[in-house]
Structure formats: C-alpha cells, structure tokens
Coordinates of N, CA and C in Angstrom, one line a residue:
M1442 N -17.3 26.6 -96.6 CA -18.2 25.6 -96.1 C -17.7 24.2 -96.7
G1443 N -17.0 24.1 -97.9 CA -16.5 23.0 -98.6 C -15.5 22.4 -97.7
K1444 N -14.6 23.2 -97.1 CA -13.4 22.8 -96.3 C -14.0 22.1 -95.0
L1445 N -14.9 22.8 -94.5 CA -15.4 22.3 -93.0 C -16.3 21.1 -93.4
Y1446 N -16.9 20.9 -94.4 CA -17.5 19.6 -94.9 C -16.5 18.5 -94.9
A1447 N -15.4 18.8 -95.7 CA -14.5 17.7 -95.8 C -13.7 17.5 -94.6
T1448 N -13.5 18.5 -93.7 CA -12.7 18.1 -92.4 C -13.7 17.4 -91.4
V1449 N -14.9 17.6 -91.3 CA -15.9 16.9 -90.6 C -15.8 15.4 -90.9
V1450 N -16.1 15.2 -92.2 CA -16.2 13.8 -92.8 C -15.0 13.0 -92.6
T1451 N -13.8 13.7 -92.9 CA -12.5 13.3 -92.6 C -12.2 12.6 -91.0
T1452 N -12.6 13.8 -90.3 CA -12.4 13.3 -88.8 C -13.2 12.2 -88.3
L1453 N -14.4 12.2 -88.6 CA -15.2 10.9 -88.3 C -14.9 9.7 -89.0
L1454 N -14.4 9.7 -90.1 CA -13.9 8.4 -90.7 C -12.6 8.0 -90.2
V1455 N -11.5 8.8 -89.7 CA -10.5 8.6 -89.1 C -10.8 7.9 -87.7
T1456 N -11.8 8.6 -87.0 CA -12.3 8.1 -85.8 C -12.8 6.7 -85.8
S1457 N -13.6 6.4 -86.8 CA -14.1 5.1 -87.0 C -13.0 4.0 -87.4
L1458 N -12.1 4.5 -88.1 CA -11.0 3.5 -88.4 C -10.1 3.3 -87.1
W1459 N -9.9 4.2 -86.4 CA -9.0 4.0 -85.1 C -9.6 3.3 -84.0
A1460 N -11.0 3.3 -84.2 CA -11.8 2.6 -83.2 C -11.5 1.0 -83.2
G1461 N -10.9 0.6 -84.3 CA -10.8 -0.8 -84.4 C -9.3 -1.2 -84.2
V1462 N -8.4 -0.3 -84.0 CA -7.1 -0.6 -83.9 C -6.7 -1.1 -82.6
A1463 N -6.0 -2.3 -82.6 CA -5.5 -2.9 -81.3 C -4.6 -2.1 -80.5
Q1464 N -4.6 -1.8 -79.3 CA -3.8 -1.2 -78.5 C -3.2 -1.9 -77.5
A1465 N -1.7 -2.0 -77.4 CA -1.1 -2.8 -76.6 C -0.7 -2.1 -75.4
G1466 N -0.6 -2.9 -74.2 CA -0.2 -2.2 -73.0 C 0.4 -3.2 -72.2
I1467 N 1.1 -2.8 -71.2 CA 1.8 -3.7 -70.2 C 1.0 -3.9 -68.9
I1468 N 0.9 -5.3 -68.5 CA 0.2 -5.5 -67.3 C 1.1 -6.4 -66.5
T1469 N 1.3 -6.0 -65.2 CA 1.9 -6.7 -64.2 C 0.9 -7.3 -63.4
A1470 N 1.0 -8.7 -63.4 CA 0.0 -9.6 -62.8 C 0.4 -10.6 -61.9
T1471 N -0.1 -10.9 -60.9 CA 0.2 -12.1 -59.9 C -0.7 -13.3 -60.2
F1472 N -0.2 -14.4 -60.4 CA -1.1 -15.7 -60.6 C -1.4 -16.2 -59.3
N1473 N -2.9 -16.1 -59.1 CA -3.2 -16.7 -57.7 C -3.6 -18.1 -57.6
G1474 N -3.6 -18.8 -58.7 CA -4.1 -20.1 -58.8 C -5.4 -20.3 -59.6
Y1475 N -6.1 -21.4 -59.2 CA -7.4 -21.6 -60.0 C -8.4 -21.1 -59.4
E1476 N -9.3 -20.3 -60.3 CA -10.5 -19.7 -59.8 C -11.4 -20.8 -59.1
N1477 N -11.6 -20.7 -57.8 CA -12.5 -21.5 -57.1 C -12.4 -23.0 -57.2
N1478 N -11.0 -23.3 -57.5 CA -10.5 -24.6 -57.8 C -11.2 -25.4 -58.8
L1479 N -11.5 -24.5 -60.0 CA -12.2 -25.1 -61.0 C -11.1 -25.7 -62.1
K1480 N -10.8 -26.9 -61.9 CA -9.7 -27.6 -62.7 C -10.1 -29.1 -62.6
D1481 N -9.4 -29.8 -63.7 CA -9.4 -31.2 -63.8 C -7.9 -31.6 -64.2
S1482 N -7.6 -32.8 -63.7 CA -6.4 -33.2 -64.3 C -6.4 -33.8 -65.6
A1483 N -5.3 -33.7 -66.6 CA -5.3 -34.2 -67.8 C -4.0 -34.7 -68.2
T1484 N -4.0 -35.6 -69.1 CA -2.7 -35.9 -69.8 C -2.9 -35.7 -71.3
V1485 N -2.1 -34.8 -71.8 CA -2.2 -34.4 -73.2 C -0.9 -34.5 -74.0
T1486 N -1.0 -34.5 -75.3 CA 0.2 -34.7 -76.2 C 0.1 -33.4 -77.2
I1487 N 1.4 -32.9 -77.5 CA 1.4 -32.0 -78.5 C 2.5 -32.4 -79.4
N1488 N 2.6 -31.4 -80.5 CA 3.4 -31.6 -81.6 C 3.3 -33.1 -82.2
G1489 N 1.8 -33.4 -82.4 CA 1.5 -34.7 -83.1 C 1.8 -35.9 -82.2
G1490 N 1.9 -35.8 -81.0 CA 2.1 -36.9 -80.0 C 3.5 -37.1 -79.5
T1491 N 4.4 -36.2 -80.0 CA 5.8 -36.6 -79.7 C 6.1 -36.0 -78.3
S1492 N 5.3 -35.1 -77.8 CA 5.6 -34.5 -76.4 C 4.4 -34.8 -75.6
T1493 N 4.5 -35.5 -74.4 CA 3.3 -35.9 -73.5 C 3.6 -35.1 -72.2
M1494 N 2.4 -34.5 -71.7 CA 2.6 -33.8 -70.5 C 1.3 -34.0 -69.7
R1495 N 1.7 -34.1 -68.4 CA 0.5 -34.3 -67.3 C 0.4 -32.9 -66.7
T1496 N -0.8 -32.4 -66.7 CA -1.0 -30.9 -66.4 C -2.5 -30.9 -65.7
N1497 N -3.0 -29.6 -65.4 CA -4.3 -29.5 -64.9 C -5.0 -28.5 -65.9
A1498 N -6.2 -28.8 -66.3 CA -6.9 -28.0 -67.2 C -8.1 -27.2 -66.4
G1499 N -8.1 -25.8 -66.3 CA -9.1 -25.1 -65.7 C -8.9 -23.6 -65.9
L1500 N -9.5 -22.9 -65.1 CA -9.8 -21.5 -65.0 C -8.8 -20.8 -64.1
F1501 N -7.9 -19.9 -64.7 CA -6.9 -19.2 -63.8 C -7.5 -17.9 -63.2
N1502 N -6.9 -17.6 -62.1 CA -7.2 -16.3 -61.2 C -6.1 -15.5 -61.1
W1503 N -6.2 -14.2 -61.5 CA -4.9 -13.3 -61.4 C -5.4 -11.9 -60.7
T1504 N -4.4 -11.3 -60.2 CA -4.6 -9.9 -59.9 C -3.7 -9.0 -60.5
N1505 N -4.2 -8.0 -61.1 CA -3.3 -6.8 -61.8 C -2.9 -6.0 -60.8
E1506 N -1.5 -6.0 -60.7 CA -0.9 -5.3 -59.6 C -1.0 -3.7 -59.8
G1507 N -1.2 -3.3 -61.0 CA -1.2 -1.9 -61.4 C -2.7 -1.3 -60.8
T1508 N -3.7 -2.1 -61.1 CA -5.1 -1.7 -60.7 C -5.7 -2.3 -59.6
G1509 N -5.2 -3.4 -59.3 CA -6.0 -4.2 -58.1 C -7.1 -5.0 -58.8
D1510 N -7.3 -5.0 -60.0 CA -8.3 -5.7 -60.7 C -8.1 -7.1 -60.7
V1511 N -9.0 -8.1 -60.1 CA -9.0 -9.5 -60.2 C -9.5 -10.0 -61.6
F1512 N -8.8 -10.8 -62.4 CA -9.4 -11.2 -63.7 C -9.2 -12.7 -63.9
Q1513 N -9.6 -13.3 -65.0 CA -9.5 -14.6 -65.0 C -9.1 -15.0 -66.5
T1514 N -8.5 -16.0 -66.7 CA -7.8 -16.4 -67.9 C -7.9 -18.0 -68.2
F1515 N -7.8 -18.4 -69.3 CA -7.4 -19.7 -69.8 C -6.1 -19.6 -70.6
C1516 N -5.3 -20.8 -70.4 CA -4.0 -20.7 -71.2 C -4.2 -21.0 -72.5
I1517 N -3.3 -20.5 -73.5 CA -3.3 -20.7 -74.8 C -2.0 -21.0 -75.2
E1518 N -1.1 -21.4 -74.3 CA 0.4 -21.9 -74.6 C 0.7 -23.0 -73.8
L1519 N 1.1 -24.1 -74.3 CA 1.6 -25.1 -73.4 C 3.0 -25.3 -73.4
S1520 N 3.9 -24.7 -74.1 CA 5.2 -24.8 -74.3 C 5.9 -24.1 -73.0
Q1521 N 5.2 -23.3 -72.2 CA 5.8 -22.4 -71.2 C 4.9 -22.7 -69.9
Y1522 N 5.3 -22.3 -68.8 CA 4.8 -22.5 -67.4 C 4.6 -21.1 -66.7
I1523 N 3.8 -21.2 -65.6 CA 3.5 -20.2 -64.6 C 3.4 -20.8 -63.3
Q1524 N 3.9 -20.2 -62.3 CA 3.8 -20.7 -60.8 C 2.8 -19.8 -59.9
Q1525 N 2.0 -20.5 -59.2 CA 1.1 -19.8 -58.2 C 2.0 -18.9 -57.3
G1526 N 1.4 -17.8 -57.0 CA 2.2 -16.8 -56.3 C 3.1 -15.9 -56.9
Q1527 N 3.6 -16.2 -58.2 CA 4.5 -15.4 -58.7 C 3.8 -14.2 -59.5
T1528 N 4.7 -13.3 -59.8 CA 4.3 -12.0 -60.5 C 4.9 -11.9 -61.8
Y1529 N 4.2 -11.5 -62.9 CA 4.8 -11.6 -64.1 C 4.3 -10.3 -64.9
N1530 N 5.4 -10.0 -66.1 CA 4.9 -8.8 -66.9 C 4.4 -9.4 -68.1
Y1531 N 3.3 -8.9 -68.5 CA 2.6 -9.3 -69.8 C 2.3 -8.1 -70.6
S1532 N 2.4 -8.3 -72.0 CA 1.8 -7.4 -72.9 C 0.5 -7.7 -73.3
L1533 N -0.5 -6.7 -73.3 CA -2.0 -6.8 -73.7 C -2.3 -6.5 -75.1
F1534 N -2.8 -7.5 -75.6 CA -3.2 -7.3 -77.1 C -4.8 -7.7 -77.4
Q1535 N -5.3 -7.3 -78.3 CA -6.6 -7.7 -78.7 C -6.4 -8.8 -79.5
A1536 N -7.3 -9.9 -79.4 CA -7.1 -11.1 -80.1 C -7.0 -11.0 -81.8
S1537 N -7.6 -9.7 -82.1 CA -7.6 -9.6 -83.6 C -6.4 -8.7 -83.9
D1538 N -5.3 -8.5 -83.2 CA -4.2 -7.9 -83.5 C -3.5 -8.5 -84.7
P1539 N -3.0 -7.9 -85.8 CA -2.5 -8.8 -86.9 C -1.3 -9.4 -86.7
S1540 N -0.5 -8.7 -85.8 CA 0.9 -9.3 -85.4 C 0.9 -10.4 -84.1
N1541 N 0.2 -9.8 -83.3 CA 0.2 -10.6 -81.9 C -1.0 -11.2 -81.4
G1542 N -2.1 -11.3 -82.3 CA -3.3 -11.9 -81.9 C -3.3 -13.4 -82.1
L1543 N -4.5 -13.9 -82.3 CA -4.8 -15.3 -82.4 C -4.9 -15.7 -83.8
G1544 N -4.8 -14.7 -84.7 CA -4.7 -15.2 -86.2 C -6.0 -15.7 -86.7
S1545 N -5.9 -16.8 -87.4 CA -7.1 -17.5 -88.1 C -8.0 -18.0 -87.1
V1546 N -7.6 -18.4 -85.9 CA -8.6 -19.1 -84.9 C -9.3 -18.0 -84.0
E1547 N -9.1 -16.7 -84.3 CA -9.7 -15.8 -83.5 C -11.1 -16.0 -83.4
D1548 N -11.8 -16.2 -84.6 CA -13.3 -16.3 -84.7 C -13.7 -17.5 -83.9
Y1549 N -13.0 -18.7 -84.1 CA -13.4 -19.9 -83.4 C -13.3 -19.7 -81.9
V1550 N -12.3 -19.0 -81.4 CA -12.0 -18.8 -80.0 C -13.3 -17.9 -79.3
G1551 N -13.7 -17.0 -80.2 CA -14.8 -16.2 -79.8 C -16.1 -17.0 -79.9
R1552 N -16.2 -18.0 -80.8 CA -17.4 -18.8 -80.8 C -17.4 -19.7 -79.4
L1553 N -16.3 -20.3 -79.1 CA -16.2 -21.1 -77.9 C -16.7 -20.2 -76.8
Y1554 N -16.0 -19.2 -76.5 CA -16.3 -18.3 -75.4 C -17.9 -18.0 -75.4
T1555 N -18.4 -17.4 -76.4 CA -19.8 -17.1 -76.6 C -20.8 -18.1 -76.2
N1556 N -20.4 -19.4 -76.5 CA -21.5 -20.4 -76.4 C -21.2 -21.4 -75.2
A1557 N -19.8 -21.5 -74.7 CA -19.5 -22.4 -73.7 C -19.1 -21.7 -72.4
F1558 N -18.7 -20.7 -72.5 CA -18.2 -20.1 -71.1 C -19.2 -20.1 -70.0
D1559 N -20.3 -19.6 -70.4 CA -21.5 -19.5 -69.3 C -21.9 -20.8 -68.9
L1560 N -21.5 -21.9 -69.5 CA -21.9 -23.2 -69.0 C -21.0 -23.6 -67.8
I1561 N -19.8 -23.0 -67.6 CA -19.0 -23.4 -66.6 C -19.7 -23.4 -65.2
G1562 N -20.1 -22.3 -64.9 CA -20.7 -22.0 -63.5 C -19.8 -22.4 -62.4
N1563 N -20.2 -23.4 -61.6 CA -19.1 -23.9 -60.6 C -18.7 -25.2 -60.8
V1564 N -18.7 -25.7 -62.1 CA -18.5 -27.0 -62.4 C -17.0 -27.2 -62.9
S1565 N -16.1 -28.2 -62.2 CA -14.8 -28.2 -62.5 C -14.6 -28.8 -63.8
A1566 N -15.4 -29.8 -64.2 CA -15.3 -30.6 -65.5 C -15.7 -29.5 -66.7
R1567 N -16.5 -28.7 -66.4 CA -16.9 -27.7 -67.5 C -15.7 -26.8 -67.8
A1568 N -15.1 -26.3 -66.7 CA -13.9 -25.4 -66.8 C -12.9 -26.1 -67.6
A1569 N -12.6 -27.3 -67.1 CA -11.6 -28.2 -67.9 C -11.9 -28.5 -69.3
A1570 N -13.2 -28.7 -69.6 CA -13.7 -28.8 -71.0 C -13.4 -27.6 -71.8
F1571 N -13.7 -26.5 -71.3 CA -13.5 -25.3 -72.1 C -12.0 -25.2 -72.3
Q1572 N -11.0 -25.4 -71.3 CA -9.5 -25.4 -71.5 C -9.1 -26.4 -72.6
L1573 N -9.7 -27.6 -72.6 CA -9.2 -28.5 -73.5 C -9.7 -28.1 -74.9
A1574 N -10.8 -27.7 -75.1 CA -11.3 -27.2 -76.4 C -10.4 -26.1 -76.9
L1575 N -10.0 -25.2 -75.9 CA -9.2 -23.9 -76.3 C -8.0 -24.4 -76.7
W1576 N -7.3 -25.2 -76.0 CA -6.0 -25.8 -76.5 C -6.0 -26.5 -77.9
E1577 N -7.1 -27.2 -78.1 CA -7.3 -27.9 -79.4 C -7.3 -26.8 -80.4
I1578 N -8.1 -25.9 -80.3 CA -8.3 -24.7 -81.2 C -6.9 -23.9 -81.6
V1579 N -6.2 -23.6 -80.5 CA -5.0 -22.8 -80.8 C -3.9 -23.7 -81.0
H1580 N -3.7 -24.9 -80.9 CA -2.7 -25.7 -81.2 C -2.8 -26.6 -82.3
E1581 N -3.9 -26.9 -82.8 CA -4.2 -27.8 -83.9 C -3.8 -27.2 -85.3
T1582 N -3.1 -28.0 -86.1 CA -2.6 -27.4 -87.3 C -3.1 -28.4 -88.5
S1583 N -4.1 -29.2 -88.1 CA -4.3 -30.2 -89.2 C -5.6 -29.7 -89.9
G1584 N -6.1 -28.8 -89.4 CA -7.3 -28.1 -90.0 C -8.7 -28.9 -89.5
A1585 N -8.4 -30.0 -88.7 CA -9.9 -30.5 -88.2 C -9.7 -30.8 -86.7
Y1586 N -10.7 -30.2 -86.1 CA -10.8 -30.3 -84.5 C -11.3 -31.6 -83.9
S1587 N -10.2 -32.3 -83.4 CA -10.6 -33.5 -82.6 C -9.6 -33.8 -81.5
L1588 N -10.0 -34.2 -80.4 CA -9.1 -34.5 -79.3 C -8.3 -35.9 -79.3
N1589 N -8.6 -36.5 -80.4 CA -8.1 -37.8 -80.4 C -7.0 -38.0 -81.6
S1590 N -6.9 -36.9 -82.4 CA -5.9 -37.2 -83.5 C -5.3 -35.7 -83.7
G1591 N -4.2 -35.5 -84.6 CA -3.5 -34.2 -84.9 C -2.7 -33.7 -84.0
S1592 N -2.3 -32.5 -84.1 CA -1.2 -31.8 -83.3 C -1.4 -31.9 -81.8
F1593 N -2.6 -31.6 -81.3 CA -2.9 -31.7 -79.8 C -4.1 -32.9 -79.6
Q1594 N -3.5 -33.6 -78.6 CA -4.5 -34.7 -78.4 C -4.7 -34.8 -76.8
V1595 N -5.7 -35.5 -76.4 CA -5.9 -35.7 -74.9 C -5.8 -37.3 -74.9
V1596 N -5.0 -37.6 -73.9 CA -4.9 -39.0 -73.5 C -5.7 -39.4 -72.4
S1597 N -6.1 -38.7 -71.4 CA -7.0 -38.9 -70.3 C -7.2 -37.7 -69.6
T1598 N -8.4 -37.8 -68.8 CA -8.8 -36.7 -67.9 C -9.1 -37.4 -66.6
G1599 N -9.2 -36.6 -65.4 CA -9.6 -37.2 -64.3 C -11.1 -37.4 -64.2
N1600 N -11.9 -36.7 -64.8 CA -13.2 -36.8 -65.0 C -13.7 -36.9 -66.5
A1601 N -14.3 -37.9 -66.7 CA -14.5 -38.2 -68.3 C -15.4 -37.3 -68.9
N1602 N -16.2 -36.5 -68.1 CA -16.9 -35.5 -68.6 C -16.1 -34.2 -69.3
S1603 N -14.9 -34.1 -68.8 CA -14.1 -33.0 -69.2 C -13.8 -33.3 -70.8
E1604 N -13.4 -34.4 -71.1 CA -13.1 -34.8 -72.5 C -14.4 -34.8 -73.3
L1605 N -15.4 -35.3 -72.8 CA -16.7 -35.5 -73.5 C -17.4 -34.2 -73.8
W1606 N -17.4 -33.3 -72.8 CA -17.9 -31.9 -73.2 C -16.9 -31.1 -74.1
A1607 N -15.7 -31.2 -73.9 CA -14.8 -30.6 -74.9 C -15.0 -31.0 -76.1
S1608 N -15.2 -32.2 -76.4 CA -15.5 -32.8 -77.8 C -16.8 -32.3 -78.3
S1609 N -17.8 -32.0 -77.5 CA -19.0 -31.5 -78.0 C -19.0 -30.2 -78.5
Y1610 N -18.3 -29.3 -77.6 CA -17.9 -28.0 -78.1 C -17.3 -27.9 -79.3
L1611 N -16.1 -28.7 -79.6 CA -15.5 -28.7 -80.9 C -16.4 -29.0 -81.9
N1612 N -17.3 -29.9 -81.8 CA -18.2 -30.6 -82.7 C -19.2 -29.5 -83.1
S1613 N -19.5 -28.5 -82.3 CA -20.6 -27.6 -82.5 C -19.9 -26.1 -83.1
L1614 N -18.6 -26.1 -83.3 CA -18.1 -24.8 -83.6 C -18.5 -24.3 -84.9
D1615 N -18.7 -25.1 -85.8 CA -19.1 -24.7 -87.1 C -20.5 -24.1 -87.3
S1616 N -21.4 -24.5 -86.2 CA -22.8 -23.9 -86.2 C -22.9 -22.8 -85.3
W1617 N -21.8 -22.6 -84.5 CA -21.9 -21.5 -83.5 C -21.4 -20.1 -84.2
T1618 N -21.7 -19.0 -83.6 CA -21.1 -17.5 -84.0 C -20.5 -16.9 -82.9
S1619 N -19.7 -16.0 -83.1 CA -19.0 -15.2 -82.1 C -19.6 -13.8 -81.8
N1620 N -20.0 -13.6 -80.5 CA -20.5 -12.3 -80.3 C -19.6 -11.4 -79.6
Y1621 N -18.3 -11.8 -79.3 CA -17.5 -11.0 -78.5 C -16.2 -10.8 -79.1
T1622 N -15.4 -9.7 -78.8 CA -14.2 -9.4 -79.1 C -13.2 -9.7 -77.8
M1623 N -12.1 -10.4 -78.0 CA -11.4 -11.0 -77.0 C -10.0 -10.1 -76.7
N1624 N -9.4 -10.3 -75.5 CA -8.0 -9.7 -75.4 C -7.1 -11.0 -74.9
I1625 N -5.9 -10.8 -75.1 CA -4.9 -11.9 -74.7 C -3.7 -11.2 -74.1
I1626 N -3.1 -11.8 -73.2 CA -1.8 -11.3 -72.7 C -0.7 -12.2 -73.1
R1627 N 0.5 -11.7 -73.6 CA 1.4 -12.6 -74.1 C 2.8 -12.1 -73.4
S1628 N 3.7 -13.3 -73.2 CA 5.1 -12.9 -72.7 C 6.0 -13.7 -73.5
D1629 N 7.3 -13.4 -73.6 CA 8.4 -14.3 -74.2 C 8.9 -15.5 -73.2
T1630 N 8.3 -15.3 -72.0 CA 9.0 -16.1 -71.1 C 8.0 -17.0 -70.2
Q1631 N 6.7 -16.6 -70.3 CA 5.6 -17.2 -69.6 C 4.5 -17.6 -70.5
Q1632 N 3.6 -18.3 -69.8 CA 2.5 -18.9 -70.6 C 1.6 -17.7 -71.1
D1633 N 1.2 -17.8 -72.3 CA 0.2 -16.7 -72.9 C -1.1 -17.1 -72.3
Q1634 N -1.9 -16.0 -72.3 CA -3.2 -16.4 -71.7 C -4.5 -15.6 -72.6
L1635 N -5.6 -16.2 -72.5 CA -6.8 -15.6 -73.0 C -7.6 -15.1 -71.7
I1636 N -7.9 -13.8 -71.8 CA -8.6 -13.1 -70.8 C -10.0 -13.3 -70.9
V1637 N -10.7 -14.0 -69.9 CA -12.2 -14.3 -70.0 C -13.0 -13.7 -68.9
G1638 N -12.4 -12.8 -68.0 CA -13.1 -12.0 -67.1 C -12.2 -10.9 -66.3
G1639 N -13.0 -9.9 -66.0 CA -12.3 -8.7 -65.2 C -12.3 -7.5 -66.3
Q1640 N -11.4 -6.6 -65.9 CA -11.3 -5.3 -66.7 C -11.1 -5.4 -68.1
N1641 N -10.1 -6.3 -68.6 CA -10.0 -6.5 -70.0 C -10.6 -7.7 -70.5
G1642 N -11.7 -8.1 -70.0 CA -12.3 -9.3 -70.5 C -13.1 -9.0 -71.8
P1643 N -13.7 -10.0 -72.2 CA -14.4 -10.0 -73.5 C -15.5 -9.0 -73.6
T1644 N -15.5 -8.4 -74.7 CA -16.6 -7.2 -75.0 C -17.4 -7.6 -76.1
P1645 N -18.8 -7.4 -75.9 CA -19.8 -7.8 -76.8 C -19.5 -7.1 -78.1
I1646 N -19.6 -7.8 -79.3 CA -19.4 -7.1 -80.6 C -20.7 -6.0 -80.7
S1647 N -20.2 -4.8 -81.0 CA -21.3 -3.7 -81.1 C -21.5 -3.2 -82.4
E1648 N -22.1 -4.1 -83.1 CA -22.6 -3.7 -84.5 C -23.3 -2.4 -84.6
P1649 N -24.4 -2.2 -83.5 CA -25.2 -1.1 -83.6 C -24.2 0.3 -83.4
A1650 N -23.2 0.2 -82.7 CA -22.4 1.4 -82.4 C -21.6 1.6 -83.7
T1651 N -21.2 0.7 -84.4 CA -20.5 0.9 -85.7 C -21.5 1.6 -86.7
L1652 N -22.7 1.0 -86.8 CA -23.7 1.6 -87.6 C -24.1 2.9 -87.0
G1653 N -24.2 3.3 -85.9 CA -24.5 4.5 -85.3 C -23.4 5.7 -85.7
L1654 N -22.0 5.2 -85.8 CA -21.1 6.1 -86.2 C -21.2 6.5 -87.4
F1655 N -21.5 5.5 -88.4 CA -21.7 5.9 -89.8 C -23.0 6.7 -89.9
G1656 N -23.9 6.3 -89.2 CA -25.1 7.3 -89.3 C -25.0 8.5 -89.0
L1657 N -24.0 8.8 -88.0 CA -23.6 10.2 -87.6 C -23.0 10.9 -88.7
I1658 N -22.1 10.2 -89.4 CA -21.4 10.8 -90.5 C -22.3 11.2 -91.6
L1659 N -23.5 10.2 -91.9 CA -24.4 10.7 -92.9 C -25.3 11.8 -92.5
L1660 N -25.6 11.9 -91.1 CA -26.3 12.9 -90.6 C -25.4 14.4 -90.8
C1661 N -24.2 14.3 -90.6 CA -23.5 15.6 -90.6 C -23.2 15.9 -92.1
I1662 N -23.2 14.9 -93.0 CA -23.2 15.2 -94.5 C -24.4 15.8 -94.8
G1663 N -25.7 15.4 -94.5 CA -26.9 15.9 -94.6 C -27.2 17.4 -94.1
V1664 N -26.6 17.6 -93.0 CA -26.9 18.9 -92.2 C -25.9 19.9 -93.0
L1665 N -24.6 19.6 -93.4 CA -23.8 20.5 -93.9 C -24.2 20.7 -95.4
S1666 N -24.8 19.7 -96.0 CA -25.3 19.9 -97.4 C -26.6 20.8 -97.5
R1667 N -27.5 20.8 -96.4 CA -28.5 21.6 -96.3 C -28.1 23.1 -96.0
K1668 N -27.1 23.2 -95.1 CA -26.7 24.5 -94.9 C -26.0 25.2 -96.1
R1669 N -25.4 24.3 -96.9 CA -24.8 24.9 -98.1 C -25.9 25.3 -99.3
R1670 N -27.0 24.6 -99.2 CA -28.2 24.9 -100.0 C -28.7 26.2 -99.6
V1671 N -28.9 26.4 -98.3 CA -29.4 27.5 -97.7 C -28.3 28.7 -98.0
S1672 N -27.2 28.5 -97.9 CA -26.3 29.7 -98.1 C -26.2 30.0 -99.5
D1673 N -26.4 29.0 -100.5 CA -26.4 29.4 -101.8 C -27.7 30.3 -102.2
L1674 N -28.8 29.9 -101.6 CA -30.1 30.6 -101.8 C -30.0 32.1 -101.4
S1675 N -29.4 32.2 -100.3 CA -29.4 33.6 -99.6 C -28.6 34.5 -100.5
Y1676 N -27.7 34.1 -101.6 CA -27.0 35.0 -102.4 C -27.8 35.2 -103.7
R1677 N -29.0 34.6 -103.8 CA -29.7 34.6 -105.0 C -30.5 35.8 -105.2

C-alpha cells in the first residue's frame, strides 16, 4: 500500500508540473493581410530615436496551412518584415517560455490583452492603439512606458485617437491584471507575432483547474490513508 500511495502522489505531482511546461511546435502560415482592414498609418522610432520607420499598426490575419485554422496576431518585432500572400514557417511558444517567451513583459502583455483587446471591435484606431501599446511594451528598455520618450516612440499616426488610446492603455497597465496565458510565434527571418485569436489564441488562466488538481491529490491521499487504516484494523 505504501508503494501504491507513493506512486499515485508522484504521478499526480509530475502531471501537475508538466501541465505548465511550454510546448513548442512548427506552424506553416500564410499572411492574409489586415483583419477587416483594421489598421492605421504610423511613423515610429526605435533604438532611442535612431531609426525611424513609416508603417501600419493593426491586426493581422493568417491561415495555418496545416490545419486550415484562421488566426489573428499583432506584431511584436519591428526589425523584420512580412509580406501579404507569403507563407512562412514559425515556431510556436508559450509567452511564458523561459527561453523563447516574452520574458519580464509577459504579464504586461497579458494585462493589455485582458483589458484592451475587446475594445477593438471594428474600430481601426482601436486596433492601431493596441498595436502601438504592444510595441511600446515589448521594445521599451527604459523601464517607463511612454510613447513620447525612450527606446520606442510614436512620431505621428493617421488617426489621432490611435496614439491617444494607446497612451491611455499604457497609463492603466499598473492597475490592470492579466487573466490570460498567451502564445507567440517566432522566426529567425520574419516578424515575430503575438497570437490573439484562433486555435492557439489566448487561454483564460485556470486557477480553479490548478486547485482542482491539488484537491484530487489530497483526495487520493485521504482515500489511500483510509484504506491503509482499514487494512491495519483487519489484522488486529
């Protein structure tokens, strides 16, 4: 009985630990362009203002060629590019992956998604605002989130609300919490992406499930302990 007890507990504990391990996979995906044309033009600088680029900030649409799943992303890398209609190979990681994830900004990205993504609806400036705020979070190295100073800066946007709303999101980050785990796709040669919709999209953080697993462990311990007591009594 002692061996069975130890085996059950060990198995459940190993299962609980492996549940949080990030699993990488390969995704072959075609970039379809902007989701419902949700974008706004923007001029931004990176590397503390030393590099200026004119781009569009918005919500991307993709097709997973392996599954046919259509999914949505936002860009998390400004130093590389993608082209509409082109197919790319990406590696899929959890944002919490210690080697390939988002590192120290993972929680802030989760806060942004939890509180600002549903505001997008069908409003281009809202999609652009989300993208601008996301770029600020993942590129800023100064420790303070502002679109007007630091490593990443916004020079101008086509719609003034894009910058205005992005700034309001950044100002609210410290009071927001994250309710989701996120996935990202990375490539050595193409723009890395944060997945915000589709098969590998954000997953609600499931504290009850974690508590339930440990509750099951405690239940098994109790049942096995009871059986052992009954077994001991039967020999008296």
